[in-house]
């Protein structure tokens, strides 16, 4: 069952009340395993709504043995802080974009190469196929466990408070926020922009105070982080698809009995499929909603941006960084890039 926007808000409100104070009370006391699940997204995002529902099903089906407590909205720190806590075991579960995870697992940003995927059919063929398996293998080498199904963040678009982006030249000198991501920093430097790495929890303020004049994200993030309040223009650049890996600290994951792990895997991968469907249902409405909030949209041609990246040596740079095996795994699904 996919989710309408109204239902999204209602469900989030119910979930939020249940997570406003993650209960360390009776429920946690009876649990054999009480694990923290952190995200950098607001409670209204389908990742949190479906994640919370999965946690409830896991608690019920394990007879209360595994109690997963949701901490949304970067409550436990910045993306980079939470990644450090995941590695140390301070957090047991964390949904994180491969574009940021690449600061620890370089090839985790492989799927985020500029203009690699034309649409969602191509994305899921790759991410549910050998490319996803390859990246999960890389994540495993960093002592983290990634669930099989990646969750959807979306195709990243560009917003600004100063002008629409109609051609690559419009990026020249533009102060643009990007996540802490070498891939996106590299891309916007290749566009001759001035990228600034800022965590999700600080991006609204950075745009509001004009530390940066632009940012880039899927429309879901523009809507759910209320960035329409501090951004005027939205240019549908579709420059990169992005997802969230559901990550586990390896020691914490392996501490769980196999039967508990099997139940958790089942519900978490089912939740990922539901979240993807939610995003597909919601995506068509986000643009209409943002226009209603006063944003001005334009749809620039993609080819000039790809040519700019190619001339800047971006594709050859990343082919060299990722290595031939990884690049071949990507091009098996995208065709020749650059
Ligand atoms: O920080 C972002 O831009 C976001 C929310 O899309 C990610 O987590 C990568």
XYZ file of N, CA and C in Angstrom, residues 62-236:
525
model
N 9.720 -10.721 17.325
C 10.786 -11.324 18.158
C 10.334 -11.454 19.610
N 9.055 -11.168 19.847
C 8.534 -11.286 21.214
C 9.178 -10.271 22.136
N 9.566 -9.118 21.557
C 10.148 -8.051 22.365
C 11.650 -8.186 22.563
N 12.263 -9.201 21.977
C 13.711 -9.412 22.214
C 14.542 -8.271 21.616
N 14.120 -7.781 20.403
C 14.884 -6.694 19.761
C 14.019 -5.441 19.728
N 14.436 -4.425 20.494
C 13.701 -3.162 20.553
C 14.528 -2.111 19.822
N 14.087 -1.712 18.638
C 14.819 -0.714 17.827
C 14.194 0.644 18.065
N 14.989 1.591 18.577
C 14.492 2.919 18.906
C 14.950 3.916 17.846
N 13.979 4.621 17.236
C 14.255 5.540 16.137
C 14.647 6.921 16.659
N 15.751 7.451 16.114
C 16.195 8.821 16.428
C 16.303 9.585 15.110
N 15.220 10.246 14.662
C 15.228 10.943 13.367
C 15.914 12.302 13.458
N 15.932 13.018 12.318
C 16.314 14.441 12.247
C 17.707 14.748 12.793
N 18.610 13.808 12.708
C 19.972 14.113 13.159
C 20.037 14.399 14.643
N 19.078 13.824 15.423
C 19.065 14.024 16.878
C 20.382 13.580 17.520
N 21.045 12.581 16.896
C 22.254 12.034 17.530
C 23.523 12.652 16.967
N 23.374 13.707 16.119
C 24.556 14.414 15.640
C 24.538 14.631 14.136
N 25.646 15.165 13.607
C 25.737 15.381 12.152
C 25.932 14.029 11.460
N 25.825 14.032 10.137
C 26.011 12.782 9.384
C 27.365 12.157 9.694
N 28.379 12.993 9.726
C 29.725 12.465 9.967
C 29.871 11.980 11.410
N 29.229 12.706 12.366
C 29.251 12.231 13.771
C 28.562 10.861 13.860
N 27.375 10.762 13.216
C 26.610 9.520 13.361
C 27.329 8.357 12.697
N 28.049 8.628 11.614
C 28.826 7.557 10.978
C 29.923 7.077 11.927
N 30.562 7.993 12.609
C 31.590 7.614 13.599
C 30.980 6.779 14.727
N 29.775 7.195 15.188
C 29.113 6.444 16.262
C 28.701 5.056 15.776
N 28.302 4.954 14.514
C 27.946 3.636 13.963
C 29.177 2.732 13.960
N 30.298 3.281 13.590
C 31.533 2.477 13.533
C 31.966 2.019 14.928
N 31.726 2.896 15.931
C 32.175 2.554 17.299
C 31.140 1.686 18.021
N 29.908 1.664 17.484
C 28.848 0.887 18.143
C 27.964 1.731 19.040
N 28.220 3.074 19.067
C 27.340 3.956 19.856
C 25.938 4.001 19.274
N 25.867 3.791 17.961
C 24.587 3.650 17.249
C 24.657 2.288 16.571
N 23.567 1.532 16.603
C 23.625 0.191 15.973
C 23.122 0.215 14.517
N 22.160 1.121 14.203
C 21.616 1.206 12.834
C 21.618 2.674 12.385
N 21.863 2.889 11.087
C 21.941 4.259 10.550
C 21.656 4.192 9.057
N 20.702 5.015 8.569
C 20.498 5.080 7.119
C 21.351 6.226 6.597
N 22.207 5.940 5.633
C 23.172 6.941 5.146
C 23.352 6.818 3.643
N 23.363 7.976 2.974
C 23.620 8.010 1.537
C 25.024 7.487 1.236
N 25.134 6.760 0.147
C 26.459 6.292 -0.291
C 27.360 7.461 -0.660
N 26.753 8.622 -0.970
C 27.552 9.804 -1.325
C 28.342 10.322 -0.127
N 27.794 10.075 1.080
C 28.487 10.483 2.317
C 29.302 9.310 2.863
N 28.732 8.101 2.771
C 29.446 6.901 3.245
C 30.792 6.772 2.538
N 30.914 7.348 1.348
C 32.153 7.250 0.557
C 33.339 7.915 1.247
N 33.069 8.716 2.288
C 34.194 9.263 3.070
C 34.886 8.121 3.833
N 34.174 7.023 4.057
C 34.761 5.842 4.710
C 34.960 4.709 3.700
N 33.975 4.521 2.805
C 34.012 3.455 1.791
C 34.006 4.136 0.423
N 35.182 4.452 -0.126
C 35.252 5.303 -1.334
C 34.314 4.877 -2.465
N 34.216 3.576 -2.717
C 33.399 3.142 -3.871
C 31.901 3.130 -3.570
N 31.506 3.546 -2.375
C 30.064 3.599 -2.033
C 29.355 4.682 -2.842
N 30.098 5.625 -3.428
C 29.444 6.697 -4.203
C 29.380 6.354 -5.687
N 29.702 5.123 -6.031
C 29.728 4.706 -7.448
C 28.398 4.980 -8.136
N 27.293 4.717 -7.450
C 25.985 4.891 -8.083
C 25.650 6.373 -8.298
N 26.447 7.250 -7.642
C 26.139 8.684 -7.708
C 26.894 9.430 -8.786
N 27.586 8.710 -9.674
C 28.308 9.368 -10.777
C 27.313 10.212 -11.587
N 27.728 11.393 -11.951
C 26.833 12.352 -12.618
C 26.133 11.781 -13.841
N 24.815 11.906 -13.860
C 23.969 11.536 -15.009
C 24.120 10.072 -15.387
N 24.446 9.214 -14.421
C 24.646 7.781 -14.722
C 23.345 7.090 -15.112
N 22.246 7.423 -14.406
C 20.986 6.699 -14.619
C 19.918 7.632 -15.203
N 19.239 7.184 -16.279
C 18.206 8.040 -16.899
C 16.872 8.010 -16.157
N 16.627 6.900 -15.405
C 15.313 6.776 -14.750
C 15.372 5.715 -13.651
N 14.248 5.530 -12.961
C 14.229 4.590 -11.823
C 14.364 3.128 -12.273
N 13.836 2.791 -13.447
C 13.988 1.393 -13.908
C 15.468 1.026 -13.981
N 16.259 1.927 -14.504
C 17.712 1.686 -14.620
C 18.352 1.633 -13.235
N 17.874 2.502 -12.323
C 18.437 2.530 -10.957
C 18.218 1.194 -10.255
N 16.964 0.708 -10.249
C 16.683 -0.521 -9.479
C 17.308 -1.747 -10.122
N 17.398 -1.765 -11.475
C 18.092 -2.898 -12.116
C 19.520 -2.995 -11.590
N 20.159 -1.822 -11.462
C 21.558 -1.792 -11.004
C 21.665 -2.071 -9.515
N 20.844 -1.367 -8.705
C 21.015 -1.431 -7.253
C 20.507 -2.743 -6.672
N 19.547 -3.381 -7.346
C 19.081 -4.702 -6.903
C 19.832 -5.797 -7.656
N 20.807 -5.391 -8.462
C 21.614 -6.334 -9.251
C 23.058 -6.343 -8.808
N 23.952 -6.569 -9.763
C 25.372 -6.738 -9.429
C 26.026 -5.471 -8.887
N 25.554 -4.291 -9.329
C 26.185 -3.062 -8.841
C 25.912 -2.900 -7.342
N 24.670 -3.118 -6.939
C 24.338 -3.040 -5.505
C 25.124 -4.069 -4.708
N 25.232 -5.272 -5.258
C 25.974 -6.336 -4.565
C 27.445 -5.964 -4.426
N 27.997 -5.367 -5.487
C 29.413 -4.946 -5.428
C 29.626 -3.913 -4.333
N 28.743 -2.904 -4.294
C 28.898 -1.837 -3.296
C 28.709 -2.395 -1.881
N 27.734 -3.277 -1.687
C 27.542 -3.885 -0.356
C 28.789 -4.658 0.066
N 29.449 -5.279 -0.902
C 30.702 -5.991 -0.587
C 31.772 -5.023 -0.100
N 31.833 -3.857 -0.738
C 32.806 -2.824 -0.318
C 32.485 -2.334 1.092
N 31.194 -2.171 1.378
C 30.758 -1.709 2.716
C 31.145 -2.755 3.765
N 30.994 -4.029 3.407
C 31.344 -5.105 4.347
C 32.809 -5.084 4.731
N 33.650 -4.626 3.816
C 35.096 -4.584 4.119
C 35.417 -3.509 5.161
N 34.451 -2.585 5.367
C 34.657 -1.514 6.372
C 34.001 -1.888 7.697
N 33.707 -3.186 7.842
C 33.128 -3.693 9.092
C 31.734 -3.151 9.376
N 31.021 -2.797 8.319
C 29.612 -2.429 8.448
C 28.796 -3.430 7.644
N 27.525 -3.562 8.007
C 26.624 -4.465 7.269
C 25.562 -3.600 6.586
N 25.392 -3.764 5.281
C 24.323 -3.038 4.551
C 23.222 -4.039 4.205
N 21.988 -3.682 4.553
C 20.855 -4.542 4.183
C 20.783 -4.620 2.652
N 20.172 -5.683 2.146
C 20.180 -5.924 0.690
C 19.555 -4.780 -0.102
N 18.407 -4.295 0.374
C 17.648 -3.321 -0.424
C 18.003 -1.888 -0.011
N 18.538 -1.106 -0.951
C 18.815 0.299 -0.656
C 17.499 1.081 -0.672
N 17.385 2.084 0.180
C 16.175 2.911 0.259
C 16.336 4.090 -0.697
N 15.236 4.690 -1.127
C 15.305 5.748 -2.140
C 15.437 7.127 -1.517
N 16.430 7.901 -1.986
C 16.468 9.325 -1.664
C 15.886 10.071 -2.863
N 16.418 9.773 -4.065
C 15.806 10.352 -5.256
C 16.826 10.962 -6.198
N 16.344 11.485 -7.307
C 17.209 12.182 -8.264
C 17.426 13.611 -7.750
N 18.677 13.993 -7.684
C 19.049 15.270 -7.062
C 18.844 16.416 -8.060
N 18.197 17.482 -7.577
C 17.907 18.672 -8.371
C 18.643 19.856 -7.752
N 18.653 20.990 -8.439
C 19.383 22.159 -7.944
C 18.411 23.279 -7.579
N 18.569 23.834 -6.372
C 17.747 25.003 -5.997
C 18.677 26.185 -5.710
N 18.168 27.398 -5.950
C 18.951 28.588 -5.596
C 18.006 29.681 -5.091
N 18.610 30.684 -4.431
C 17.818 31.849 -4.019
C 18.061 33.013 -4.985
N 18.933 32.787 -5.987
C 19.359 33.944 -6.808
C 18.965 33.857 -8.286
N 18.921 32.635 -8.862
C 18.622 32.539 -10.300
C 18.326 31.090 -10.663
N 17.656 30.889 -11.810
C 17.501 29.511 -12.287
C 18.806 29.046 -12.918
N 18.997 27.727 -12.976
C 20.168 27.157 -13.652
C 19.684 26.656 -15.014
N 20.067 27.365 -16.087
C 19.643 26.968 -17.439
C 20.753 26.271 -18.212
N 22.001 26.576 -17.834
C 23.144 25.969 -18.524
C 24.297 25.869 -17.534
N 25.322 25.073 -17.850
C 26.446 24.931 -16.919
C 27.081 26.275 -16.530
N 27.069 27.228 -17.437
C 27.669 28.536 -17.123
C 27.007 29.203 -15.922
N 25.713 28.850 -15.671
C 25.014 29.457 -14.531
C 25.562 28.980 -13.190
N 26.373 27.918 -13.231
C 26.976 27.423 -11.993
C 28.250 28.192 -11.633
N 28.814 28.964 -12.579
C 30.112 29.615 -12.360
C 30.100 30.493 -11.115
N 30.974 30.132 -10.145
C 31.110 30.941 -8.934
C 29.961 30.800 -7.948
N 28.968 29.952 -8.257
C 27.780 29.827 -7.382
C 28.140 29.109 -6.091
N 27.843 29.763 -4.969
C 28.082 29.139 -3.651
C 26.955 28.140 -3.403
N 27.312 26.849 -3.497
C 26.297 25.787 -3.406
C 26.629 24.816 -2.283
N 25.633 24.507 -1.458
C 25.801 23.497 -0.405
C 25.719 22.113 -1.013
N 26.652 21.264 -0.613
C 26.579 19.838 -0.934
C 26.778 19.080 0.378
N 26.312 17.829 0.457
C 26.610 17.037 1.660
C 28.122 16.806 1.748
N 28.574 16.226 2.844
C 30.006 15.909 2.982
C 30.280 14.726 2.065
N 30.543 15.050 0.794
C 30.615 14.028 -0.260
C 31.665 14.406 -1.302
N 32.767 13.660 -1.362
C 33.802 13.966 -2.375
C 33.240 13.953 -3.805
N 32.265 13.060 -4.056
C 31.695 12.947 -5.408
C 30.982 14.238 -5.804
N 30.139 14.760 -4.916
C 29.365 15.959 -5.263
C 30.253 17.200 -5.248
N 31.217 17.234 -4.337
C 32.170 18.363 -4.330
C 32.902 18.411 -5.667
N 33.356 17.242 -6.113
C 34.076 17.143 -7.391
C 33.196 17.576 -8.558
N 31.933 17.149 -8.534
C 31.024 17.471 -9.645
C 30.834 18.974 -9.767
N 30.588 19.641 -8.638
C 30.284 21.072 -8.721
C 31.529 21.919 -8.925
N 32.678 21.388 -8.557
C 33.942 22.058 -8.929
C 34.146 21.947 -10.439
N 33.758 20.808 -11.000
C 33.867 20.637 -12.456
C 32.926 21.585 -13.195
N 31.845 21.991 -12.517
C 30.918 22.986 -13.088
C 31.401 24.407 -12.823
N 32.593 24.538 -12.200
C 33.162 25.855 -11.829
C 32.319 26.571 -10.772
N 31.535 25.807 -9.993
C 30.798 26.381 -8.857
C 31.721 26.423 -7.646
N 31.165 26.928 -6.524
C 31.945 26.989 -5.270
C 31.221 26.133 -4.236
N 31.417 24.797 -4.284
C 30.692 23.901 -3.360
C 31.192 24.037 -1.922
N 30.241 23.969 -0.955
C 30.573 23.987 0.477
C 29.966 22.741 1.100
N 30.803 21.945 1.796
C 30.313 20.715 2.434
C 29.650 21.055 3.756
N 28.334 20.803 3.829
C 27.561 21.161 5.031
C 26.634 19.989 5.341
N 26.567 19.566 6.599
C 25.689 18.457 6.981
C 24.218 18.831 6.818
N 23.375 17.813 6.655
C 21.944 18.039 6.422
C 21.324 18.886 7.535
N 21.783 18.653 8.783
C 21.164 19.353 9.919
C 21.440 20.860 9.894
N 22.441 21.280 9.105
C 22.771 22.712 9.067
C 22.403 23.381 7.745
N 21.846 22.615 6.794
C 21.692 23.205 5.456
C 20.614 24.288 5.404
N 19.505 24.132 6.159
C 18.461 25.170 6.153
C 19.060 26.503 6.599
N 19.776 26.498 7.724
C 20.361 27.735 8.267
C 21.403 28.314 7.318
N 22.191 27.454 6.696
C 23.223 27.938 5.762
C 22.585 28.662 4.579
N 21.437 28.179 4.130
C 20.720 28.826 3.023
C 20.017 30.091 3.515
N 19.451 30.011 4.704
C 18.721 31.162 5.283
C 19.652 32.347 5.520
N 20.858 32.065 6.001
C 21.810 33.149 6.347
C 22.722 33.507 5.165
N 22.433 32.884 3.993
C 23.198 33.188 2.769
C 24.675 32.795 2.862
N 24.964 31.860 3.759
C 26.333 31.301 3.731
C 26.543 30.670 2.355
N 25.445 30.084 1.859
C 25.421 29.575 0.476
C 24.142 30.071 -0.199
N 24.159 30.176 -1.526
C 22.982 30.668 -2.272
C 22.210 29.535 -2.937
N 22.758 28.332 -2.856
C 22.145 27.213 -3.589
C 22.398 25.903 -2.856
N 21.671 24.907 -3.269
C 21.909 23.554 -2.731
C 21.356 22.574 -3.741
N 21.543 21.281 -3.508
C 20.992 20.313 -4.464
C 20.502 19.103 -3.689
N 19.307 18.646 -4.046
C 18.679 17.538 -3.335
C 17.455 17.081 -4.108
N 16.950 15.864 -3.828
C 15.667 15.463 -4.413
C 14.539 16.379 -3.924
N 13.462 16.458 -4.685
C 12.347 17.330 -4.300
C 11.762 16.933 -2.936
N 11.837 15.644 -2.605
C 11.321 15.208 -1.304
C 12.039 15.935 -0.172
N 13.357 16.108 -0.312
C 14.134 16.786 0.740
C 13.807 18.276 0.739
N 13.674 18.878 -0.449
C 13.313 20.305 -0.530
C 11.997 20.539 0.198
N 11.054 19.610 0.007
C 9.741 19.740 0.633
C 9.799 19.452 2.132
N 10.341 18.310 2.518
C 10.239 17.855 3.907
C 11.184 18.581 4.857
N 12.255 19.200 4.302
C 13.118 20.061 5.135
C 12.646 21.516 5.056
N 11.527 21.768 4.331
C 10.933 23.109 4.176
C 11.909 24.109 3.543
N 12.732 23.637 2.609
C 13.745 24.511 2.007
C 13.106 25.509 1.049
N 11.813 25.323 0.716
C 11.105 26.298 -0.124
C 10.991 27.651 0.613
N 11.195 27.607 1.938
C 11.143 28.862 2.712
C 12.391 29.722 2.483
N 13.471 29.096 2.016
C 14.748 29.824 1.861
C 15.350 29.656 0.458
N 14.578 29.072 -0.463
C 15.026 28.915 -1.844
C 13.919 29.314 -2.799
N 14.272 29.988 -3.905
C 13.253 30.502 -4.830
C 13.143 29.660 -6.100
N 14.297 29.273 -6.637
C 14.333 28.601 -7.937
C 14.650 27.118 -7.763
N 14.034 26.298 -8.569
C 14.340 24.862 -8.592
C 14.541 24.437 -10.049
N 15.783 24.064 -10.346
C 16.122 23.645 -11.718
C 16.265 22.142 -11.741
N 15.456 21.471 -12.575
C 15.424 19.993 -12.591
C 16.625 19.467 -13.368
